[in-house]
mmCIF file of the C-alpha atoms, coordinates in Angstrom:
data_MODEL
# 
_entry.id   MODEL 
# 
loop_
_atom_site.group_PDB 
_atom_site.id 
_atom_site.type_symbol 
_atom_site.label_atom_id 
_atom_site.label_alt_id 
_atom_site.label_comp_id 
_atom_site.label_asym_id 
_atom_site.label_entity_id 
_atom_site.label_seq_id 
_atom_site.pdbx_PDB_ins_code 
_atom_site.Cartn_x 
_atom_site.Cartn_y 
_atom_site.Cartn_z 
_atom_site.occupancy 
_atom_site.B_iso_or_equiv 
_atom_site.pdbx_formal_charge 
_atom_site.auth_seq_id 
_atom_site.auth_comp_id 
_atom_site.auth_asym_id 
_atom_site.auth_atom_id 
_atom_site.pdbx_PDB_model_num 
ATOM 1   C CA . SER A 1 1   ? 0.000  0.000   0.000   1.00 0.00 ? 1   SER A CA 1 
ATOM 2   C CA . SER A 1 2   ? 1.121  3.572   -0.595  1.00 0.00 ? 2   SER A CA 1 
ATOM 3   C CA . TYR A 1 3   ? 1.533  6.556   1.706   1.00 0.00 ? 3   TYR A CA 1 
ATOM 4   C CA . ALA A 1 4   ? 1.865  10.109  0.412   1.00 0.00 ? 4   ALA A CA 1 
ATOM 5   C CA . ILE A 1 5   ? 1.646  13.798  1.102   1.00 0.00 ? 5   ILE A CA 1 
ATOM 6   C CA . ARG A 1 6   ? 0.145  16.201  -1.425  1.00 0.00 ? 6   ARG A CA 1 
ATOM 7   C CA . ASP A 1 7   ? 1.298  19.729  -2.203  1.00 0.00 ? 7   ASP A CA 1 
ATOM 8   C CA . THR A 1 8   ? -2.254 21.104  -2.399  1.00 0.00 ? 8   THR A CA 1 
ATOM 9   C CA . GLY A 1 9   ? -3.428 21.655  1.164   1.00 0.00 ? 9   GLY A CA 1 
ATOM 10  C CA . GLY A 1 10  ? -0.761 19.280  2.526   1.00 0.00 ? 10  GLY A CA 1 
ATOM 11  C CA . SER A 1 11  ? -3.263 16.426  2.329   1.00 0.00 ? 11  SER A CA 1 
ATOM 12  C CA . ARG A 1 12  ? -2.126 12.945  3.279   1.00 0.00 ? 12  ARG A CA 1 
ATOM 13  C CA . ILE A 1 13  ? -3.063 10.016  1.072   1.00 0.00 ? 13  ILE A CA 1 
ATOM 14  C CA . HIS A 1 14  ? -3.257 6.297   1.803   1.00 0.00 ? 14  HIS A CA 1 
ATOM 15  C CA . LYS A 1 15  ? -4.723 3.621   -0.486  1.00 0.00 ? 15  LYS A CA 1 
ATOM 16  C CA . SER A 1 16  ? -5.906 6.363   -2.887  1.00 0.00 ? 16  SER A CA 1 
ATOM 17  C CA . ARG A 1 17  ? -7.931 8.035   -0.111  1.00 0.00 ? 17  ARG A CA 1 
ATOM 18  C CA . ARG A 1 18  ? -7.167 11.670  0.661   1.00 0.00 ? 18  ARG A CA 1 
ATOM 19  C CA . GLU A 1 19  ? -7.448 13.250  4.099   1.00 0.00 ? 19  GLU A CA 1 
ATOM 20  C CA . ASP A 1 20  ? -7.268 17.049  4.159   1.00 0.00 ? 20  ASP A CA 1 
ATOM 21  C CA . LYS A 1 21  ? -7.612 17.859  7.873   1.00 0.00 ? 21  LYS A CA 1 
ATOM 22  C CA . TRP A 1 22  ? -4.814 16.014  9.648   1.00 0.00 ? 22  TRP A CA 1 
ATOM 23  C CA . GLY A 1 23  ? -2.416 18.906  10.272  1.00 0.00 ? 23  GLY A CA 1 
ATOM 24  C CA . GLY A 1 24  ? -0.670 18.961  6.894   1.00 0.00 ? 24  GLY A CA 1 
ATOM 25  C CA . THR A 1 25  ? 0.888  22.058  5.343   1.00 0.00 ? 25  THR A CA 1 
ATOM 26  C CA . GLU A 1 26  ? 0.640  23.173  1.731   1.00 0.00 ? 26  GLU A CA 1 
ATOM 27  C CA . PHE A 1 27  ? 3.962  23.373  -0.132  1.00 0.00 ? 27  PHE A CA 1 
ATOM 28  C CA . GLY A 1 28  ? 5.159  24.381  -3.580  1.00 0.00 ? 28  GLY A CA 1 
ATOM 29  C CA . PRO A 1 29  ? 8.102  25.367  -5.795  1.00 0.00 ? 29  PRO A CA 1 
ATOM 30  C CA . GLY A 1 30  ? 11.298 25.992  -3.829  1.00 0.00 ? 30  GLY A CA 1 
ATOM 31  C CA . ASP A 1 31  ? 10.182 24.035  -0.763  1.00 0.00 ? 31  ASP A CA 1 
ATOM 32  C CA . VAL A 1 32  ? 12.104 21.006  0.495   1.00 0.00 ? 32  VAL A CA 1 
ATOM 33  C CA . VAL A 1 33  ? 9.840  18.082  1.392   1.00 0.00 ? 33  VAL A CA 1 
ATOM 34  C CA . GLY A 1 34  ? 11.198 15.191  3.429   1.00 0.00 ? 34  GLY A CA 1 
ATOM 35  C CA . PHE A 1 35  ? 10.000 12.079  5.133   1.00 0.00 ? 35  PHE A CA 1 
ATOM 36  C CA . ALA A 1 36  ? 11.137 9.742   7.880   1.00 0.00 ? 36  ALA A CA 1 
ATOM 37  C CA . ILE A 1 37  ? 9.948  6.166   8.087   1.00 0.00 ? 37  ILE A CA 1 
ATOM 38  C CA . SER A 1 38  ? 10.443 4.155   11.277  1.00 0.00 ? 38  SER A CA 1 
ATOM 39  C CA . LEU A 1 39  ? 9.818  0.415   11.088  1.00 0.00 ? 39  LEU A CA 1 
ATOM 40  C CA . TYR A 1 40  ? 9.908  -1.440  14.386  1.00 0.00 ? 40  TYR A CA 1 
ATOM 41  C CA . SER A 1 41  ? 10.387 -5.195  14.477  1.00 0.00 ? 41  SER A CA 1 
ATOM 42  C CA . ASP A 1 42  ? 11.668 -7.932  16.796  1.00 0.00 ? 42  ASP A CA 1 
ATOM 43  C CA . ASN A 1 43  ? 15.101 -6.418  17.509  1.00 0.00 ? 43  ASN A CA 1 
ATOM 44  C CA . THR A 1 44  ? 15.499 -3.327  15.403  1.00 0.00 ? 44  THR A CA 1 
ATOM 45  C CA . ALA A 1 45  ? 13.973 -0.026  14.520  1.00 0.00 ? 45  ALA A CA 1 
ATOM 46  C CA . LYS A 1 46  ? 14.717 1.192   11.043  1.00 0.00 ? 46  LYS A CA 1 
ATOM 47  C CA . SER A 1 47  ? 14.656 4.940   10.585  1.00 0.00 ? 47  SER A CA 1 
ATOM 48  C CA . SER A 1 48  ? 14.769 6.426   7.158   1.00 0.00 ? 48  SER A CA 1 
ATOM 49  C CA . THR A 1 49  ? 14.784 9.990   6.070   1.00 0.00 ? 49  THR A CA 1 
ATOM 50  C CA . SER A 1 50  ? 13.668 10.974  2.646   1.00 0.00 ? 50  SER A CA 1 
ATOM 51  C CA . VAL A 1 51  ? 13.061 14.200  0.848   1.00 0.00 ? 51  VAL A CA 1 
ATOM 52  C CA . PRO A 1 52  ? 11.097 13.426  -2.309  1.00 0.00 ? 52  PRO A CA 1 
ATOM 53  C CA . SER A 1 53  ? 10.479 16.668  -4.112  1.00 0.00 ? 53  SER A CA 1 
ATOM 54  C CA . SER A 1 54  ? 7.437  17.662  -6.102  1.00 0.00 ? 54  SER A CA 1 
ATOM 55  C CA . LEU A 1 55  ? 6.583  20.562  -8.404  1.00 0.00 ? 55  LEU A CA 1 
ATOM 56  C CA . GLY A 1 56  ? 10.137 21.806  -8.803  1.00 0.00 ? 56  GLY A CA 1 
ATOM 57  C CA . LEU A 1 57  ? 10.970 21.365  -5.138  1.00 0.00 ? 57  LEU A CA 1 
ATOM 58  C CA . ASP A 1 58  ? 14.529 21.230  -3.979  1.00 0.00 ? 58  ASP A CA 1 
ATOM 59  C CA . SER A 1 59  ? 15.842 17.941  -2.562  1.00 0.00 ? 59  SER A CA 1 
ATOM 60  C CA . ALA A 1 60  ? 15.398 14.329  -1.124  1.00 0.00 ? 60  ALA A CA 1 
ATOM 61  C CA . THR A 1 61  ? 16.801 11.461  1.163   1.00 0.00 ? 61  THR A CA 1 
ATOM 62  C CA . ILE A 1 62  ? 16.074 8.020   2.786   1.00 0.00 ? 62  ILE A CA 1 
ATOM 63  C CA . GLY A 1 63  ? 17.844 5.764   5.325   1.00 0.00 ? 63  GLY A CA 1 
ATOM 64  C CA . GLY A 1 64  ? 18.859 2.655   7.276   1.00 0.00 ? 64  GLY A CA 1 
ATOM 65  C CA . THR A 1 65  ? 18.757 1.077   10.747  1.00 0.00 ? 65  THR A CA 1 
ATOM 66  C CA . ASN A 1 66  ? 19.635 2.514   14.098  1.00 0.00 ? 66  ASN A CA 1 
ATOM 67  C CA . GLY A 1 67  ? 19.657 -0.743  16.088  1.00 0.00 ? 67  GLY A CA 1 
ATOM 68  C CA . VAL A 1 68  ? 16.979 0.238   18.628  1.00 0.00 ? 68  VAL A CA 1 
ATOM 69  C CA . SER A 1 69  ? 15.106 -2.667  20.169  1.00 0.00 ? 69  SER A CA 1 
ATOM 70  C CA . ASN A 1 70  ? 11.552 -2.481  21.429  1.00 0.00 ? 70  ASN A CA 1 
ATOM 71  C CA . GLY A 1 71  ? 10.925 -6.205  22.042  1.00 0.00 ? 71  GLY A CA 1 
ATOM 72  C CA . MET A 1 72  ? 7.936  -6.458  19.681  1.00 0.00 ? 72  MET A CA 1 
ATOM 73  C CA . LYS A 1 73  ? 7.146  -9.388  17.396  1.00 0.00 ? 73  LYS A CA 1 
ATOM 74  C CA . ALA A 1 74  ? 8.374  -9.028  13.802  1.00 0.00 ? 74  ALA A CA 1 
ATOM 75  C CA . ASP A 1 75  ? 4.857  -8.784  12.319  1.00 0.00 ? 75  ASP A CA 1 
ATOM 76  C CA . THR A 1 76  ? 3.576  -6.254  14.854  1.00 0.00 ? 76  THR A CA 1 
ATOM 77  C CA . PRO A 1 77  ? 3.243  -2.852  13.192  1.00 0.00 ? 77  PRO A CA 1 
ATOM 78  C CA . THR A 1 78  ? 2.616  -0.944  16.455  1.00 0.00 ? 78  THR A CA 1 
ATOM 79  C CA . GLY A 1 79  ? 4.983  1.995   16.665  1.00 0.00 ? 79  GLY A CA 1 
ATOM 80  C CA . SER A 1 80  ? 5.975  1.913   12.998  1.00 0.00 ? 80  SER A CA 1 
ATOM 81  C CA . HIS A 1 81  ? 5.181  5.259   11.434  1.00 0.00 ? 81  HIS A CA 1 
ATOM 82  C CA . ILE A 1 82  ? 5.877  7.845   8.712   1.00 0.00 ? 82  ILE A CA 1 
ATOM 83  C CA . ARG A 1 83  ? 6.482  11.537  9.368   1.00 0.00 ? 83  ARG A CA 1 
ATOM 84  C CA . PHE A 1 84  ? 6.732  14.338  6.795   1.00 0.00 ? 84  PHE A CA 1 
ATOM 85  C CA . PHE A 1 85  ? 8.715  17.569  6.877   1.00 0.00 ? 85  PHE A CA 1 
ATOM 86  C CA . VAL A 1 86  ? 8.471  20.807  4.896   1.00 0.00 ? 86  VAL A CA 1 
ATOM 87  C CA . ASN A 1 87  ? 11.583 22.996  4.914   1.00 0.00 ? 87  ASN A CA 1 
ATOM 88  C CA . GLY A 1 88  ? 13.002 21.078  7.879   1.00 0.00 ? 88  GLY A CA 1 
ATOM 89  C CA . LYS A 1 89  ? 9.914  21.412  10.103  1.00 0.00 ? 89  LYS A CA 1 
ATOM 90  C CA . GLN A 1 90  ? 7.788  18.386  10.953  1.00 0.00 ? 90  GLN A CA 1 
ATOM 91  C CA . VAL A 1 91  ? 4.250  18.520  9.534   1.00 0.00 ? 91  VAL A CA 1 
ATOM 92  C CA . GLY A 1 92  ? 1.624  17.395  12.042  1.00 0.00 ? 92  GLY A CA 1 
ATOM 93  C CA . ASP A 1 93  ? 2.527  14.570  14.411  1.00 0.00 ? 93  ASP A CA 1 
ATOM 94  C CA . LYS A 1 94  ? 2.828  11.232  12.645  1.00 0.00 ? 94  LYS A CA 1 
ATOM 95  C CA . ALA A 1 95  ? 1.293  11.308  9.193   1.00 0.00 ? 95  ALA A CA 1 
ATOM 96  C CA . PHE A 1 96  ? 0.746  7.549   9.311   1.00 0.00 ? 96  PHE A CA 1 
ATOM 97  C CA . ASP A 1 97  ? 0.910  5.384   12.413  1.00 0.00 ? 97  ASP A CA 1 
ATOM 98  C CA . ASN A 1 98  ? 0.969  1.596   12.851  1.00 0.00 ? 98  ASN A CA 1 
ATOM 99  C CA . ILE A 1 99  ? 2.102  1.005   9.283   1.00 0.00 ? 99  ILE A CA 1 
ATOM 100 C CA . THR A 1 100 ? 2.741  -2.519  8.087   1.00 0.00 ? 100 THR A CA 1 
ATOM 101 C CA . LEU A 1 101 ? 6.295  -3.804  8.237   1.00 0.00 ? 101 LEU A CA 1 
ATOM 102 C CA . GLY A 1 102 ? 7.822  -4.385  4.840   1.00 0.00 ? 102 GLY A CA 1 
ATOM 103 C CA . THR A 1 103 ? 9.980  -2.883  2.136   1.00 0.00 ? 103 THR A CA 1 
ATOM 104 C CA . TYR A 1 104 ? 9.143  0.649   1.051   1.00 0.00 ? 104 TYR A CA 1 
ATOM 105 C CA . TYR A 1 105 ? 10.280 2.504   -2.073  1.00 0.00 ? 105 TYR A CA 1 
ATOM 106 C CA . PRO A 1 106 ? 10.333 6.301   -2.272  1.00 0.00 ? 106 PRO A CA 1 
ATOM 107 C CA . ALA A 1 107 ? 8.569  7.744   -5.311  1.00 0.00 ? 107 ALA A CA 1 
ATOM 108 C CA . VAL A 1 108 ? 7.560  11.135  -6.675  1.00 0.00 ? 108 VAL A CA 1 
ATOM 109 C CA . SER A 1 109 ? 4.531  11.892  -8.798  1.00 0.00 ? 109 SER A CA 1 
ATOM 110 C CA . CYS A 1 110 ? 4.604  15.118  -10.833 1.00 0.00 ? 110 CYS A CA 1 
ATOM 111 C CA . TYR A 1 111 ? 1.942  16.945  -12.741 1.00 0.00 ? 111 TYR A CA 1 
ATOM 112 C CA . SER A 1 112 ? 2.477  18.719  -16.074 1.00 0.00 ? 112 SER A CA 1 
ATOM 113 C CA . ASP A 1 113 ? 5.984  20.110  -16.608 1.00 0.00 ? 113 ASP A CA 1 
ATOM 114 C CA . SER A 1 114 ? 7.164  19.852  -12.992 1.00 0.00 ? 114 SER A CA 1 
ATOM 115 C CA . THR A 1 115 ? 10.741 18.985  -12.122 1.00 0.00 ? 115 THR A CA 1 
ATOM 116 C CA . VAL A 1 116 ? 12.278 17.619  -8.939  1.00 0.00 ? 116 VAL A CA 1 
ATOM 117 C CA . LYS A 1 117 ? 15.688 16.906  -7.460  1.00 0.00 ? 117 LYS A CA 1 
ATOM 118 C CA . LEU A 1 118 ? 16.132 13.918  -5.155  1.00 0.00 ? 118 LEU A CA 1 
ATOM 119 C CA . ASN A 1 119 ? 18.907 13.768  -2.592  1.00 0.00 ? 119 ASN A CA 1 
ATOM 120 C CA . PHE A 1 120 ? 19.486 10.510  -0.734  1.00 0.00 ? 120 PHE A CA 1 
ATOM 121 C CA . GLY A 1 121 ? 22.323 12.023  1.304   1.00 0.00 ? 121 GLY A CA 1 
ATOM 122 C CA . PRO A 1 122 ? 24.657 12.554  2.895   1.00 0.00 ? 122 PRO A CA 1 
ATOM 123 C CA . HIS A 1 123 ? 24.526 16.350  2.376   1.00 0.00 ? 123 HIS A CA 1 
ATOM 124 C CA . PHE A 1 124 ? 21.127 17.933  2.973   1.00 0.00 ? 124 PHE A CA 1 
ATOM 125 C CA . VAL A 1 125 ? 19.590 21.392  2.947   1.00 0.00 ? 125 VAL A CA 1 
ATOM 126 C CA . TYR A 1 126 ? 17.809 20.374  6.170   1.00 0.00 ? 126 TYR A CA 1 
ATOM 127 C CA . PRO A 1 127 ? 19.822 17.548  7.780   1.00 0.00 ? 127 PRO A CA 1 
ATOM 128 C CA . PRO A 1 128 ? 17.847 14.843  9.612   1.00 0.00 ? 128 PRO A CA 1 
ATOM 129 C CA . ASN A 1 129 ? 18.300 14.510  13.349  1.00 0.00 ? 129 ASN A CA 1 
ATOM 130 C CA . LYS A 1 130 ? 21.119 12.249  14.518  1.00 0.00 ? 130 LYS A CA 1 
ATOM 131 C CA . GLU A 1 131 ? 18.875 9.246   15.263  1.00 0.00 ? 131 GLU A CA 1 
ATOM 132 C CA . MET A 1 132 ? 18.042 8.893   11.546  1.00 0.00 ? 132 MET A CA 1 
ATOM 133 C CA . GLN A 1 133 ? 20.350 7.644   8.820   1.00 0.00 ? 133 GLN A CA 1 
ATOM 134 C CA . PRO A 1 134 ? 20.169 8.650   5.162   1.00 0.00 ? 134 PRO A CA 1 
ATOM 135 C CA . VAL A 1 135 ? 20.118 5.986   2.460   1.00 0.00 ? 135 VAL A CA 1 
ATOM 136 C CA . SER A 1 136 ? 23.589 7.083   1.427   1.00 0.00 ? 136 SER A CA 1 
ATOM 137 C CA . ASP A 1 137 ? 24.872 5.511   4.664   1.00 0.00 ? 137 ASP A CA 1 
ATOM 138 C CA . LEU A 1 138 ? 23.824 2.120   3.278   1.00 0.00 ? 138 LEU A CA 1 
ATOM 139 C CA . CYS A 1 139 ? 26.362 2.433   0.447   1.00 0.00 ? 139 CYS A CA 1 
ATOM 140 C CA . SER A 1 140 ? 29.953 1.497   1.121   1.00 0.00 ? 140 SER A CA 1 
ATOM 141 C CA . VAL A 1 141 ? 32.758 3.723   -0.116  1.00 0.00 ? 141 VAL A CA 1 
ATOM 142 C CA . PRO A 1 142 ? 33.965 2.482   -3.519  1.00 0.00 ? 142 PRO A CA 1 
ATOM 143 C CA . PRO A 1 143 ? 37.433 0.898   -3.378  1.00 0.00 ? 143 PRO A CA 1 
ATOM 144 C CA . ARG A 1 144 ? 40.531 2.816   -4.461  1.00 0.00 ? 144 ARG A CA 1 
ATOM 145 C CA . PRO A 1 145 ? 41.483 2.383   -8.149  1.00 0.00 ? 145 PRO A CA 1 
ATOM 146 C CA . LYS A 1 146 ? 44.629 0.427   -7.216  1.00 0.00 ? 146 LYS A CA 1 
ATOM 147 C CA . ASP A 1 147 ? 42.575 -2.028  -5.130  1.00 0.00 ? 147 ASP A CA 1 
ATOM 148 C CA . VAL A 1 148 ? 40.102 -2.521  -7.997  1.00 0.00 ? 148 VAL A CA 1 
ATOM 149 C CA . LEU A 1 149 ? 42.941 -3.184  -10.418 1.00 0.00 ? 149 LEU A CA 1 
ATOM 150 C CA . ASP A 1 150 ? 44.581 -5.650  -7.996  1.00 0.00 ? 150 ASP A CA 1 
ATOM 151 C CA . THR A 1 151 ? 41.271 -7.531  -7.661  1.00 0.00 ? 151 THR A CA 1 
ATOM 152 C CA . VAL A 1 152 ? 40.694 -7.653  -11.414 1.00 0.00 ? 152 VAL A CA 1 
ATOM 153 C CA . LEU A 1 153 ? 44.239 -8.812  -12.141 1.00 0.00 ? 153 LEU A CA 1 
ATOM 154 C CA . SER A 1 154 ? 44.168 -11.451 -9.398  1.00 0.00 ? 154 SER A CA 1 
ATOM 155 C CA . THR A 1 155 ? 41.138 -13.077 -11.058 1.00 0.00 ? 155 THR A CA 1 
ATOM 156 C CA . SER A 1 156 ? 42.424 -12.889 -14.648 1.00 0.00 ? 156 SER A CA 1 
ATOM 157 C CA . ASN A 1 157 ? 43.731 -15.846 -16.619 1.00 0.00 ? 157 ASN A CA 1 
ATOM 158 C CA . ALA A 1 158 ? 47.482 -15.182 -16.668 1.00 0.00 ? 158 ALA A CA 1 
ATOM 159 C CA . SER A 1 159 ? 48.316 -18.368 -18.598 1.00 0.00 ? 159 SER A CA 1 
ATOM 160 C CA . LYS A 1 160 ? 47.361 -16.841 -21.965 1.00 0.00 ? 160 LYS A CA 1 
ATOM 161 C CA . LYS A 1 161 ? 49.808 -14.716 -23.905 1.00 0.00 ? 161 LYS A CA 1 
ATOM 162 C CA . VAL A 1 162 ? 48.354 -11.216 -24.425 1.00 0.00 ? 162 VAL A CA 1 
ATOM 163 C CA . ASP A 1 163 ? 49.764 -8.184  -26.217 1.00 0.00 ? 163 ASP A CA 1 
ATOM 164 C CA . GLU A 1 164 ? 51.293 -5.902  -23.548 1.00 0.00 ? 164 GLU A CA 1 
ATOM 165 C CA . ARG A 1 165 ? 49.644 -2.828  -25.138 1.00 0.00 ? 165 ARG A CA 1 
ATOM 166 C CA . VAL A 1 166 ? 46.219 -4.422  -24.618 1.00 0.00 ? 166 VAL A CA 1 
ATOM 167 C CA . VAL A 1 167 ? 47.043 -5.187  -20.973 1.00 0.00 ? 167 VAL A CA 1 
ATOM 168 C CA . THR A 1 168 ? 48.268 -1.624  -20.390 1.00 0.00 ? 168 THR A CA 1 
ATOM 169 C CA . ALA A 1 169 ? 45.149 -0.132  -22.036 1.00 0.00 ? 169 ALA A CA 1 
ATOM 170 C CA . PHE A 1 170 ? 42.933 -2.429  -19.949 1.00 0.00 ? 170 PHE A CA 1 
ATOM 171 C CA . LYS A 1 171 ? 44.691 -1.421  -16.713 1.00 0.00 ? 171 LYS A CA 1 
ATOM 172 C CA . ASP A 1 172 ? 44.319 2.260   -17.592 1.00 0.00 ? 172 ASP A CA 1 
ATOM 173 C CA . LEU A 1 173 ? 40.597 1.847   -18.287 1.00 0.00 ? 173 LEU A CA 1 
ATOM 174 C CA . VAL A 1 174 ? 39.963 -0.035  -15.031 1.00 0.00 ? 174 VAL A CA 1 
ATOM 175 C CA . LYS A 1 175 ? 41.833 2.647   -13.059 1.00 0.00 ? 175 LYS A CA 1 
ATOM 176 C CA . LYS A 1 176 ? 40.009 5.498   -14.830 1.00 0.00 ? 176 LYS A CA 1 
ATOM 177 C CA . GLU A 1 177 ? 36.542 4.034   -14.350 1.00 0.00 ? 177 GLU A CA 1 
ATOM 178 C CA . SER A 1 178 ? 37.111 3.161   -10.695 1.00 0.00 ? 178 SER A CA 1 
ATOM 179 C CA . ALA A 1 179 ? 38.582 6.647   -10.079 1.00 0.00 ? 179 ALA A CA 1 
ATOM 180 C CA . ILE A 1 180 ? 35.488 8.258   -11.644 1.00 0.00 ? 180 ILE A CA 1 
ATOM 181 C CA . ARG A 1 181 ? 33.144 6.167   -9.461  1.00 0.00 ? 181 ARG A CA 1 
ATOM 182 C CA . ARG A 1 182 ? 35.090 6.846   -6.278  1.00 0.00 ? 182 ARG A CA 1 
ATOM 183 C CA . ASP A 1 183 ? 35.400 10.563  -7.020  1.00 0.00 ? 183 ASP A CA 1 
ATOM 184 C CA . ALA A 1 184 ? 31.647 10.860  -7.727  1.00 0.00 ? 184 ALA A CA 1 
ATOM 185 C CA . TYR A 1 185 ? 30.870 9.095   -4.440  1.00 0.00 ? 185 TYR A CA 1 
ATOM 186 C CA . LEU A 1 186 ? 33.241 11.283  -2.421  1.00 0.00 ? 186 LEU A CA 1 
ATOM 187 C CA . ARG A 1 187 ? 32.021 14.539  -4.022  1.00 0.00 ? 187 ARG A CA 1 
ATOM 188 C CA . HIS A 1 188 ? 28.309 13.816  -3.520  1.00 0.00 ? 188 HIS A CA 1 
# 
């Protein structure tokens, strides 16, 4: 099932049903809209922060686990909830409470010629509080180019005779691509 917040009137939506009077706030172009999802299970609480943007809004994020235990059974949704934020301020209390445990995917729906930017972290316009982790924390730092090359060469078939120019070109390409990936990760 889906959970959403709407720009018009700040309505919340669940299972295609809109609720206008829950404490939501209208938002529009230039605003930063975020969400936090907390899923409580047997031994962990997962907190995610996300900022899906709509109608040309600014930015977005989502996150991982914080290792909090509440001693509940894995299928018990009590305590699991979703909160929304507009420009760093929480909207209402909990937009959705007692949500079902499961896997959730952030999505943005735009009307007409709208544009959005999504930011899954780690650098935010309005950083989440310290108990939440952005999705970017789930990604490990890409290995250094030298380590990638060492791994590739250690798994290659060295028994075949290969032109040294081909080997050199291959090494250069592996180093360049891994450097680009690592640099993009570190600059984000």
